PDB file of C-alpha atoms and ligand atoms in Angstrom:
ATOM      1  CA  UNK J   1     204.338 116.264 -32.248  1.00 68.00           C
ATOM      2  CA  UNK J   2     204.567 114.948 -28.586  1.00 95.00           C
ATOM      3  CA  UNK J   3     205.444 111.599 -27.441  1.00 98.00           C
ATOM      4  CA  UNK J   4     202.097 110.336 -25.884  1.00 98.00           C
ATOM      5  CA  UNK J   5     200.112 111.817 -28.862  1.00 98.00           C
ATOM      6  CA  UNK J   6     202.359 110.617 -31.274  1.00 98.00           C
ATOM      7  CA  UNK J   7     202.366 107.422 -29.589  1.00 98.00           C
ATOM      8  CA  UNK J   8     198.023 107.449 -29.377  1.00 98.00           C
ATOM      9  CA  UNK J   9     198.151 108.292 -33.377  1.00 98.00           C
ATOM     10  CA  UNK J  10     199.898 105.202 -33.876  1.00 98.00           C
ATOM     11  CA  UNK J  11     197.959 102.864 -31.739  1.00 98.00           C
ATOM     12  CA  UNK J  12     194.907 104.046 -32.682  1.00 98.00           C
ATOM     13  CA  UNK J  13     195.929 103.681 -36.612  1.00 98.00           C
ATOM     14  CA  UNK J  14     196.867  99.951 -35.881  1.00 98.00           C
ATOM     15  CA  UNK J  15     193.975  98.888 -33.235  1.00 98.00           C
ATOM     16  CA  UNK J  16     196.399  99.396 -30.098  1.00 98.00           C
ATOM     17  CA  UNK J  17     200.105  99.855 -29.272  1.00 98.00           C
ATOM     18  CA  UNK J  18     202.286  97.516 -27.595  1.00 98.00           C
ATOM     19  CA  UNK J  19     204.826  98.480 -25.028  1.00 98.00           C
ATOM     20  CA  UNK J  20     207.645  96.532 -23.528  1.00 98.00           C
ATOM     21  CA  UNK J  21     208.799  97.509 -20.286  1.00 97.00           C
ATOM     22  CA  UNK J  22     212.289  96.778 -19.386  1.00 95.00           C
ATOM     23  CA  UNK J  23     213.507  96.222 -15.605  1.00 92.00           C
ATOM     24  CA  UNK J  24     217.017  97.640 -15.815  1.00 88.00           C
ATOM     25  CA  UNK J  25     218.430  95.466 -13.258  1.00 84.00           C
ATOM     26  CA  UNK J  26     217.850  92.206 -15.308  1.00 86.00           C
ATOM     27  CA  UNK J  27     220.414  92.781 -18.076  1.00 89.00           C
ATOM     28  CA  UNK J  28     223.722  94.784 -18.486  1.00 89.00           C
ATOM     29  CA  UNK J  29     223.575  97.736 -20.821  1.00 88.00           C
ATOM     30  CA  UNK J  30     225.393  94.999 -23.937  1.00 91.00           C
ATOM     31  CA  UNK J  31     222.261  92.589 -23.119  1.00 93.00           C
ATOM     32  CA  UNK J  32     220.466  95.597 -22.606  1.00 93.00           C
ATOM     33  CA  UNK J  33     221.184  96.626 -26.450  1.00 94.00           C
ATOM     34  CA  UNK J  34     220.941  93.374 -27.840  1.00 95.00           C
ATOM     35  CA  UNK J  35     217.792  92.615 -26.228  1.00 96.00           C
ATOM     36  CA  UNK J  36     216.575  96.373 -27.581  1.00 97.00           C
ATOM     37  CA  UNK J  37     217.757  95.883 -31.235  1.00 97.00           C
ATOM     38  CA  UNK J  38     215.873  92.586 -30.899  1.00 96.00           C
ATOM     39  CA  UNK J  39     212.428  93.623 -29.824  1.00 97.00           C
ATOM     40  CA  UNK J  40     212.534  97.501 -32.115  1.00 98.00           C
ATOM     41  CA  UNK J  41     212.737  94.666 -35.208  1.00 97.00           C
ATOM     42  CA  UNK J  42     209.032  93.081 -34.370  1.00 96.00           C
ATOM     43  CA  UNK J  43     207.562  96.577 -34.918  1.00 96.00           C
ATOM     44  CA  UNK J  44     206.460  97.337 -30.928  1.00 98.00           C
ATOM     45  CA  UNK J  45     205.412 100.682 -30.484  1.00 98.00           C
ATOM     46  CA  UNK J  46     207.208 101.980 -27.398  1.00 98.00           C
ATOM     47  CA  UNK J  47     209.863 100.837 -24.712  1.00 98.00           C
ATOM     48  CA  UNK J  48     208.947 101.593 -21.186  1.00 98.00           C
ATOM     49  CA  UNK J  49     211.741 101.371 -18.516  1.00 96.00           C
ATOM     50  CA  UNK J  50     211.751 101.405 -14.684  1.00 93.00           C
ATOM     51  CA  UNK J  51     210.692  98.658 -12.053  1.00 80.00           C
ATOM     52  CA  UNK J  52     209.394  99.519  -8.728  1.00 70.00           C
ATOM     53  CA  UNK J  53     212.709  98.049  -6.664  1.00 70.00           C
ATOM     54  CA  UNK J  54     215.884  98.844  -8.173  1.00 67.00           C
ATOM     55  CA  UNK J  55     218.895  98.509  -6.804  1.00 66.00           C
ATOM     56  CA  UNK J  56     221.230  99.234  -9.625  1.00 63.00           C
ATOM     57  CA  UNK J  57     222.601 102.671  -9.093  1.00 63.00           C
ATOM     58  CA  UNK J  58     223.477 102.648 -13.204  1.00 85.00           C
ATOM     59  CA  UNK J  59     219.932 103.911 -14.202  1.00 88.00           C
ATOM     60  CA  UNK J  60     221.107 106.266 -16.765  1.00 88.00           C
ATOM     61  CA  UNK J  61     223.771 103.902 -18.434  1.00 89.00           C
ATOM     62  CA  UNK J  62     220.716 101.773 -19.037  1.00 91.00           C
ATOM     63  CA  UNK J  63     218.533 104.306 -20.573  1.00 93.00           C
ATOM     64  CA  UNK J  64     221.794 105.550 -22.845  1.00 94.00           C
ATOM     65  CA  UNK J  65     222.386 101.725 -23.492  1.00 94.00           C
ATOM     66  CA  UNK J  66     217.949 101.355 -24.348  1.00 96.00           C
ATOM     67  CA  UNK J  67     218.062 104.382 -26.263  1.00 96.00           C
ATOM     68  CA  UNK J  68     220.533 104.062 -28.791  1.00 95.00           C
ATOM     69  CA  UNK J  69     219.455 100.867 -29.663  1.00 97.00           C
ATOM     70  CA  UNK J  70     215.535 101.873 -30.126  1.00 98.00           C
ATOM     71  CA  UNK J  71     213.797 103.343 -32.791  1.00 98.00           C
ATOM     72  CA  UNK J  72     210.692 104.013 -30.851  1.00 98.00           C
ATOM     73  CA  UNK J  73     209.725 106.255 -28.158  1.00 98.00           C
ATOM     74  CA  UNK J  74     211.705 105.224 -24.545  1.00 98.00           C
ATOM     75  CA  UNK J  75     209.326 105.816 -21.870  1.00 98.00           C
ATOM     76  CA  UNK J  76     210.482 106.065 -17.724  1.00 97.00           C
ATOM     77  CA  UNK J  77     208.019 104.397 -15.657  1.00 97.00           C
ATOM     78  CA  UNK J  78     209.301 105.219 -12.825  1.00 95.00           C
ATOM     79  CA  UNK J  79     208.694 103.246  -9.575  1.00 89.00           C
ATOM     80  CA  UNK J  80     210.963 106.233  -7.860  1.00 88.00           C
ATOM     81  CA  UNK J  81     212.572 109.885  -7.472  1.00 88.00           C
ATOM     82  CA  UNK J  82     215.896 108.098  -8.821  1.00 87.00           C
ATOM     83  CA  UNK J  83     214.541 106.641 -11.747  1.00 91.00           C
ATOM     84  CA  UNK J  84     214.528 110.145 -14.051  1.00 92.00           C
ATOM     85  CA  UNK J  85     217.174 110.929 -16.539  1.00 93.00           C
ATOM     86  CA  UNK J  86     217.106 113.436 -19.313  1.00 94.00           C
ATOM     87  CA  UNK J  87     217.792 110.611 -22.017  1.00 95.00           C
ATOM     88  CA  UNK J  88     214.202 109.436 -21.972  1.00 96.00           C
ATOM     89  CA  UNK J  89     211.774 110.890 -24.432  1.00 97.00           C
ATOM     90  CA  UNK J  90     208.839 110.980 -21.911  1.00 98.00           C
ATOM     91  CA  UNK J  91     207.777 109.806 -18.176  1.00 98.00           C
ATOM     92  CA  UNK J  92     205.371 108.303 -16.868  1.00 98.00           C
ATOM     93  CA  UNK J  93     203.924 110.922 -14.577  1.00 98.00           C
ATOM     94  CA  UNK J  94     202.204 108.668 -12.111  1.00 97.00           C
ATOM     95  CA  UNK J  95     199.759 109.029  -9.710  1.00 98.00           C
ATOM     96  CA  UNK J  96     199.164 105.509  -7.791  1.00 98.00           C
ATOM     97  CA  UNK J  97     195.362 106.920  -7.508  1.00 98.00           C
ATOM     98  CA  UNK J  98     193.799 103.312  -6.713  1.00 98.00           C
ATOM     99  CA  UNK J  99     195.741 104.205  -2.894  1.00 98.00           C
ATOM    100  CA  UNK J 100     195.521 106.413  -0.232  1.00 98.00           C
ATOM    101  CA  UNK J 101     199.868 106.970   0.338  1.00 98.00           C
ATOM    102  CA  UNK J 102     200.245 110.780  -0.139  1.00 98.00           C
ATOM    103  CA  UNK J 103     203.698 110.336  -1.319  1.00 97.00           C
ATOM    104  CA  UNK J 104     202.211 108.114  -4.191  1.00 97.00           C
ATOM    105  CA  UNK J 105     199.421 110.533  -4.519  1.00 97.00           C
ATOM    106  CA  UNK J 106     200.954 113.993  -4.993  1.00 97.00           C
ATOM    107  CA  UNK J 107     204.325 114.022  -2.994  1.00 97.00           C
ATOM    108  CA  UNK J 108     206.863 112.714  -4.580  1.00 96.00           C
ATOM    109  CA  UNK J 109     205.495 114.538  -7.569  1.00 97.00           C
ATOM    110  CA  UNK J 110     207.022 118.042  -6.278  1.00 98.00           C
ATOM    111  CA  UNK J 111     210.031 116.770  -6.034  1.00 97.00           C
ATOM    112  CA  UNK J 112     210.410 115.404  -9.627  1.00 97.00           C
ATOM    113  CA  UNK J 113     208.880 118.387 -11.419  1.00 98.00           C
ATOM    114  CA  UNK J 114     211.795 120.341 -11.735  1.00 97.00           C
ATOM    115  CA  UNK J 115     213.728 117.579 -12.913  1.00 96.00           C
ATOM    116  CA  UNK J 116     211.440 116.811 -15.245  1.00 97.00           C
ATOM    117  CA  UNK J 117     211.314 120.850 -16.710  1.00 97.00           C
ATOM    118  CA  UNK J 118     215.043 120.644 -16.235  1.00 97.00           C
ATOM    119  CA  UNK J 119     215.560 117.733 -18.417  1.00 96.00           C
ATOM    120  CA  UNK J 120     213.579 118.764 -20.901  1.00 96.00           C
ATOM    121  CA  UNK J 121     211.545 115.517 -20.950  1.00 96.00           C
ATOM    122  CA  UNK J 122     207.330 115.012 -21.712  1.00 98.00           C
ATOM    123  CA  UNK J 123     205.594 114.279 -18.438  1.00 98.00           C
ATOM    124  CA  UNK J 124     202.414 111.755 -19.052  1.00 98.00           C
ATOM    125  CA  UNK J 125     200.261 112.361 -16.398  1.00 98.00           C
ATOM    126  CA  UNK J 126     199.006 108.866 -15.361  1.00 98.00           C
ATOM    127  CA  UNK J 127     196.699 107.112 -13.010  1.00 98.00           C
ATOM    128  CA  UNK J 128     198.045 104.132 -11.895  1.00 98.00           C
ATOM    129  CA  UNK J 129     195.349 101.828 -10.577  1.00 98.00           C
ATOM    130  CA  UNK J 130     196.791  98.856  -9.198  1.00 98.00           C
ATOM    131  CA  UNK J 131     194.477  95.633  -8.622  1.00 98.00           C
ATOM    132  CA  UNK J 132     194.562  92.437  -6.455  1.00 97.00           C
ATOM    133  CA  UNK J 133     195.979  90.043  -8.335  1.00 95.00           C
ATOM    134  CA  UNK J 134     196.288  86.619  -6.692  1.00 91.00           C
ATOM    135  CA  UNK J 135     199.753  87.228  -4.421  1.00 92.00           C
ATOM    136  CA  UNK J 136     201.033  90.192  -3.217  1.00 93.00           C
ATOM    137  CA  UNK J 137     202.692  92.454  -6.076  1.00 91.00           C
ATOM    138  CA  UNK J 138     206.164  94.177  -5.452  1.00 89.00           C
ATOM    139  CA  UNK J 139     204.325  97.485  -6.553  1.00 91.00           C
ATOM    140  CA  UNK J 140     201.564  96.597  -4.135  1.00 93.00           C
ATOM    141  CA  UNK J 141     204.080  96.587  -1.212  1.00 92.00           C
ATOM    142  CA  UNK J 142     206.382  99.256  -2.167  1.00 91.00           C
ATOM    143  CA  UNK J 143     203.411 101.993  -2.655  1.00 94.00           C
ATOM    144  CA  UNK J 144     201.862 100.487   0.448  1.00 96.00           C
ATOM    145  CA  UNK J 145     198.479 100.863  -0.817  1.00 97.00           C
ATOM    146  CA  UNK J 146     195.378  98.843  -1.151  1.00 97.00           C
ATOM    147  CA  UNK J 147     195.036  97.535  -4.373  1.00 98.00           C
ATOM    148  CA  UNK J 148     191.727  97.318  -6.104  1.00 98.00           C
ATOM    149  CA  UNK J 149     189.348  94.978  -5.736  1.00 98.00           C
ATOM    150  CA  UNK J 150     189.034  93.190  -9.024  1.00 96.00           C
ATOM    151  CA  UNK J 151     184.936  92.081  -8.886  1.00 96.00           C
ATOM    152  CA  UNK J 152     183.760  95.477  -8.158  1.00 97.00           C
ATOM    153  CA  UNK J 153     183.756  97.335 -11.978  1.00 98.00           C
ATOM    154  CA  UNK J 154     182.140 100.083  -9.996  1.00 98.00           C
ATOM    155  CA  UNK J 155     184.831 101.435  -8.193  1.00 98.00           C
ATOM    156  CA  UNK J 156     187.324 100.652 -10.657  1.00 98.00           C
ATOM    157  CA  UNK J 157     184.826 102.506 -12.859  1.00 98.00           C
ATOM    158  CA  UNK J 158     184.661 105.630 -10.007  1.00 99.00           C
ATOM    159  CA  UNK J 159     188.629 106.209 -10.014  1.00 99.00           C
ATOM    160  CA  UNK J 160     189.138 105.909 -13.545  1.00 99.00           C
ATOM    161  CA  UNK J 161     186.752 108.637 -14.212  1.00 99.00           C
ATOM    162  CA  UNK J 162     188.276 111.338 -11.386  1.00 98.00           C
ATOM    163  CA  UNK J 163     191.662 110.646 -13.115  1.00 98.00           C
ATOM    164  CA  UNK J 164     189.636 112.106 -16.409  1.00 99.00           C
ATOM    165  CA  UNK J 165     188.279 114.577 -14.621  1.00 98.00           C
ATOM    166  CA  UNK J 166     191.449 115.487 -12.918  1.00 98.00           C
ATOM    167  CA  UNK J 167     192.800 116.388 -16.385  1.00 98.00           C
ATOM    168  CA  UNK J 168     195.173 112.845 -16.399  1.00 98.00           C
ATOM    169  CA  UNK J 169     196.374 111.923 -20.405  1.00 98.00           C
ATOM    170  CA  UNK J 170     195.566 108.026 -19.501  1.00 98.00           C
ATOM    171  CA  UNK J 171     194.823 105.767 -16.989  1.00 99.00           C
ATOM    172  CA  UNK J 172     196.846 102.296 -16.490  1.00 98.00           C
ATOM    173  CA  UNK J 173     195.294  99.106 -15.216  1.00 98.00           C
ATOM    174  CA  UNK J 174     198.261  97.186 -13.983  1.00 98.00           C
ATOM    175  CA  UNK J 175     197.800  93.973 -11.982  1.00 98.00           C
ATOM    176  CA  UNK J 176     201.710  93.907 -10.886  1.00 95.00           C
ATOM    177  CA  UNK J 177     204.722  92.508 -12.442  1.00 93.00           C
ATOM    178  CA  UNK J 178     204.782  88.949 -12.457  1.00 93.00           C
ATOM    179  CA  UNK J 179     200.970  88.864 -11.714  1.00 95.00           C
ATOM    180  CA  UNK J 180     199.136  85.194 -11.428  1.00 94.00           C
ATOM    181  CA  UNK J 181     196.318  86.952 -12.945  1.00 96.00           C
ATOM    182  CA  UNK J 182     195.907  89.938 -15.288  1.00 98.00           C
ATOM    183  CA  UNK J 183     193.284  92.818 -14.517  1.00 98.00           C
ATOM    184  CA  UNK J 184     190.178  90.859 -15.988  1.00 98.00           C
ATOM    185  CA  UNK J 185     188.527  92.068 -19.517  1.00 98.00           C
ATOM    186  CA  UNK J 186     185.834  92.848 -17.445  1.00 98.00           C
ATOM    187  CA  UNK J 187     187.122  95.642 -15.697  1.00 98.00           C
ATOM    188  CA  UNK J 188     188.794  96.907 -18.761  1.00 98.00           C
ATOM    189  CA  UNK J 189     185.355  96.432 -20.421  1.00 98.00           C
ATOM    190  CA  UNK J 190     183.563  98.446 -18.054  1.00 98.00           C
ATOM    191  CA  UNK J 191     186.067 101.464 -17.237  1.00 98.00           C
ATOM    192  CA  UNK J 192     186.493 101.851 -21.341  1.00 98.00           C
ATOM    193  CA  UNK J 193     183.089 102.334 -21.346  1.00 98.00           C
ATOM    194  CA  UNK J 194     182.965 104.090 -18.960  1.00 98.00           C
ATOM    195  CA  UNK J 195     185.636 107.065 -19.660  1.00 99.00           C
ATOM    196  CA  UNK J 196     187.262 109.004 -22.762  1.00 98.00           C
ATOM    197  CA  UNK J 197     190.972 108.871 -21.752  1.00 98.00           C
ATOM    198  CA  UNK J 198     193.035 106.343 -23.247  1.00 98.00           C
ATOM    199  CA  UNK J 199     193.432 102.802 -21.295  1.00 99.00           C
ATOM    200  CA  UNK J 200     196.993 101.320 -20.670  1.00 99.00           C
ATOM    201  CA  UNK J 201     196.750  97.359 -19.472  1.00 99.00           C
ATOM    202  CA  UNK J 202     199.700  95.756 -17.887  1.00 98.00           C
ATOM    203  CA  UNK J 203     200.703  92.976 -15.630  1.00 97.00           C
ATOM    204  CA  UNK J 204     200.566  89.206 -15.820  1.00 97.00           C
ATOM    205  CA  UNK J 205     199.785  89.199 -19.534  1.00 98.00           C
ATOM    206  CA  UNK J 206     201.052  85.727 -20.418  1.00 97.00           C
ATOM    207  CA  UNK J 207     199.999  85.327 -24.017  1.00 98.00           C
ATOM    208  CA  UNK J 208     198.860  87.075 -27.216  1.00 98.00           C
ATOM    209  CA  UNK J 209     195.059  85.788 -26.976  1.00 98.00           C
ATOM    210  CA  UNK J 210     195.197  87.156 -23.312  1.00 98.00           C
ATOM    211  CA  UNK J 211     196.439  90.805 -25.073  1.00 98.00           C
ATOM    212  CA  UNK J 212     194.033  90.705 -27.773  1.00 98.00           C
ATOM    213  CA  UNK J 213     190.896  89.901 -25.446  1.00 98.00           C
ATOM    214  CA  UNK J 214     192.034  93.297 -23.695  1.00 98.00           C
ATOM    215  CA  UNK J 215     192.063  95.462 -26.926  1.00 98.00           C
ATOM    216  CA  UNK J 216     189.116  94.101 -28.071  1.00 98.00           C
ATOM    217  CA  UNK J 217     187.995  95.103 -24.081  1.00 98.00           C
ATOM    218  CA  UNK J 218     188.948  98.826 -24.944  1.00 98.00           C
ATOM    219  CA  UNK J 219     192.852  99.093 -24.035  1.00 99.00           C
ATOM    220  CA  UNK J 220     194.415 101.428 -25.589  1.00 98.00           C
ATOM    221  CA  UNK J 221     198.237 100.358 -25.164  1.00 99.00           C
ATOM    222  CA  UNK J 222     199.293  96.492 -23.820  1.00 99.00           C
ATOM    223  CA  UNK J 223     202.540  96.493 -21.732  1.00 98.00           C
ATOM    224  CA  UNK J 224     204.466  92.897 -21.125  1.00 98.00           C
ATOM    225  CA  UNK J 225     207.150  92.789 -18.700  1.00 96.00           C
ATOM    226  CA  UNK J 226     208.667  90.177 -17.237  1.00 92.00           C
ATOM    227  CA  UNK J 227     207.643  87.556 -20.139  1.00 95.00           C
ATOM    228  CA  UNK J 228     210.764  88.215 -22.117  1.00 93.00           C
ATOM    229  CA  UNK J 229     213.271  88.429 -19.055  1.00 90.00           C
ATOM    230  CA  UNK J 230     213.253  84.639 -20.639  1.00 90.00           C
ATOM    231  CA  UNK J 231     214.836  84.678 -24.122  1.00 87.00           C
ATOM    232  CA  UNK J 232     213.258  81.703 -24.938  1.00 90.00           C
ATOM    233  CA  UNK J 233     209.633  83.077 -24.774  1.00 93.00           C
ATOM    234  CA  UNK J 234     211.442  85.894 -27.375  1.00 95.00           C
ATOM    235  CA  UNK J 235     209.460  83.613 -30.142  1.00 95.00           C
ATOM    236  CA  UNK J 236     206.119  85.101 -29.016  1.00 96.00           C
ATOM    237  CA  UNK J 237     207.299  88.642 -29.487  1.00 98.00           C
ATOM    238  CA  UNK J 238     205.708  88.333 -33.084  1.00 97.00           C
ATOM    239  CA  UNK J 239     202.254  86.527 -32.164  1.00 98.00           C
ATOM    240  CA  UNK J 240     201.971  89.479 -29.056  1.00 98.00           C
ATOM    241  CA  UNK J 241     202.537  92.321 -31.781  1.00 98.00           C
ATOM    242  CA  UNK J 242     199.820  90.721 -34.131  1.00 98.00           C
ATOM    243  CA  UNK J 243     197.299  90.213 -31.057  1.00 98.00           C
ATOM    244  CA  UNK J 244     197.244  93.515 -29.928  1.00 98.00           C
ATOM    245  CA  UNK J 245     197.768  95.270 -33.576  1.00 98.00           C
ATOM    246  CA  UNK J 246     194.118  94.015 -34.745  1.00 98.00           C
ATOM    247  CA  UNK J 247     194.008  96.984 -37.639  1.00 97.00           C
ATOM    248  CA  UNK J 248     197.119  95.930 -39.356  1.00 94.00           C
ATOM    249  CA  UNK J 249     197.249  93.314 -41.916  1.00 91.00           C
ATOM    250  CA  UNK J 250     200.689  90.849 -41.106  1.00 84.00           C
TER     251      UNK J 250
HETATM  252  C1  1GP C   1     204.327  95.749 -14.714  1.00 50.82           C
HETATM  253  O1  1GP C   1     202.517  96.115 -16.184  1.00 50.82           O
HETATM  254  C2  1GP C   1     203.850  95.759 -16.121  1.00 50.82           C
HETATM  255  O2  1GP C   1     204.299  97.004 -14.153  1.00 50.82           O
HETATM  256  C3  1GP C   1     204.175  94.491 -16.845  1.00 50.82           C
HETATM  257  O3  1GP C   1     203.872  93.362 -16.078  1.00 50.82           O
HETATM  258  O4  1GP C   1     205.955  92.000 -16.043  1.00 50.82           O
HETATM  259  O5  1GP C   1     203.733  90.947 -15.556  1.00 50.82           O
HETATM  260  O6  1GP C   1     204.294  91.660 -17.864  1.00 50.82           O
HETATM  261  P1  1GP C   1     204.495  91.917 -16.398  1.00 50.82           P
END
């Protein structure tokens, strides 16, 4: 079976699925494995790995380093052309469809496809709608592109449906890494409503209550980031995979 519907039977048998997404640049490829092993033991349901600046040139060592650690599905999210390697079991295939930056749009795109065939790897075709969140994001200012406004459902609402309609697998809410505020349940309310594709909600998720409200809100798939870049908050990992896994019986 593929990756993303593999992935979709699981979340939808346990309520939702829970994704960590690992920046490569914040840990060597030992950490990188410890931190892995670590994480694949509190039953998560998928590792996603990319960032949207990365200056490491040692992408692949990382996803060799990820992957042999994990027992789940490793996921690129890819924040550029450099971040593909054939050692992934799927990609993110995203669209940044909340802006107007052709390269974001369908540019970049052409160049990756034949990577993508090449390697052998399962493109998710995604549309990545990226919301005001408080400051400006690092994804905000790399795509250059407006972000959503958060208060208006309805044109959240609008662009979530034309990815369905487009043909898209998903569509990912993401208020930016590090975000002062998450995309509000509201929104992810209103879109799940609104739209048949699966809903992936990510950035500035600080705690499991804050994951569970956005399951119960219709998402699909949770993704922390930056949370666990401090060990020390490694003692929610547990609480975050109950929150968001509201079928399953711990
Ligand atoms: C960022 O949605 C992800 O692209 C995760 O965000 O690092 O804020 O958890 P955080």
């Amino acid at each position: 079976m593929q990756v993303f519907n593999q992935l979709l039977k699981r979340a939808n048998k346990k309520g939702a699925g829970y994704f960590i997404l690992i920046d490569p640049d914040t840990r060597t490829p030992k950490e990188l494995t410890e931190f892995v092993k670590e994480i694949c033991s509190k039953n998560i349901d998928g590792i996603l790995i990319g960032g949207s600046l990365i200056v490491d040139s040692s992408f692949n060592d990382s996803i060799i380093a990820v992957k042999k650690a994990s027992n789940v599905p490793v996921i690129i999210f890819p924040g550029s052309l450099q971040q593909i390697s054939p050692i992934a079991d799927a990609i993110l295939f995203l669209s940044v469809i909340s802006g107007r930056n052709p390269q974001y749009l369908f540019g970049d795109h052409v160049i990756a496809a034949p990577n993508i065939k090449k390697y052998n790897i399962e493109p998710i075709s995604t549309g990545y709608m990226l919301f005001q969140s408080g400051r400006t994001t690092t994804a905000e200012f790399i795509t250059n592109t407006k972000p959503l406004p958060p208060h208006k459902p309805e044109i959240a609402m609008a662009h979530a449906l034309a990815a369905q309609y487009l043909g898209m697998k998903t569509v990912y809410l993401e208020a930016g890494s590090g975000a002062d505020h998450s995309v509000p349940t509201k929104i992810v309310k209103a879109i799940s409503s609104y739209i048949d594709i699966p809903i992936i909600v990510g950035g500035g998720i600080k705690t499991p209550d804050e994951a569970r409200e956005k399951v119960e809100a219709g998402a699909k798939f949770i993704v922390t980031g930056n949370l666990f870049d401090d060990y020390g908050n490694l003692s929610n990992l547990e609480d975050f995979v109950k929150a968001i896994h509201t079928k399953e019986s711990y």
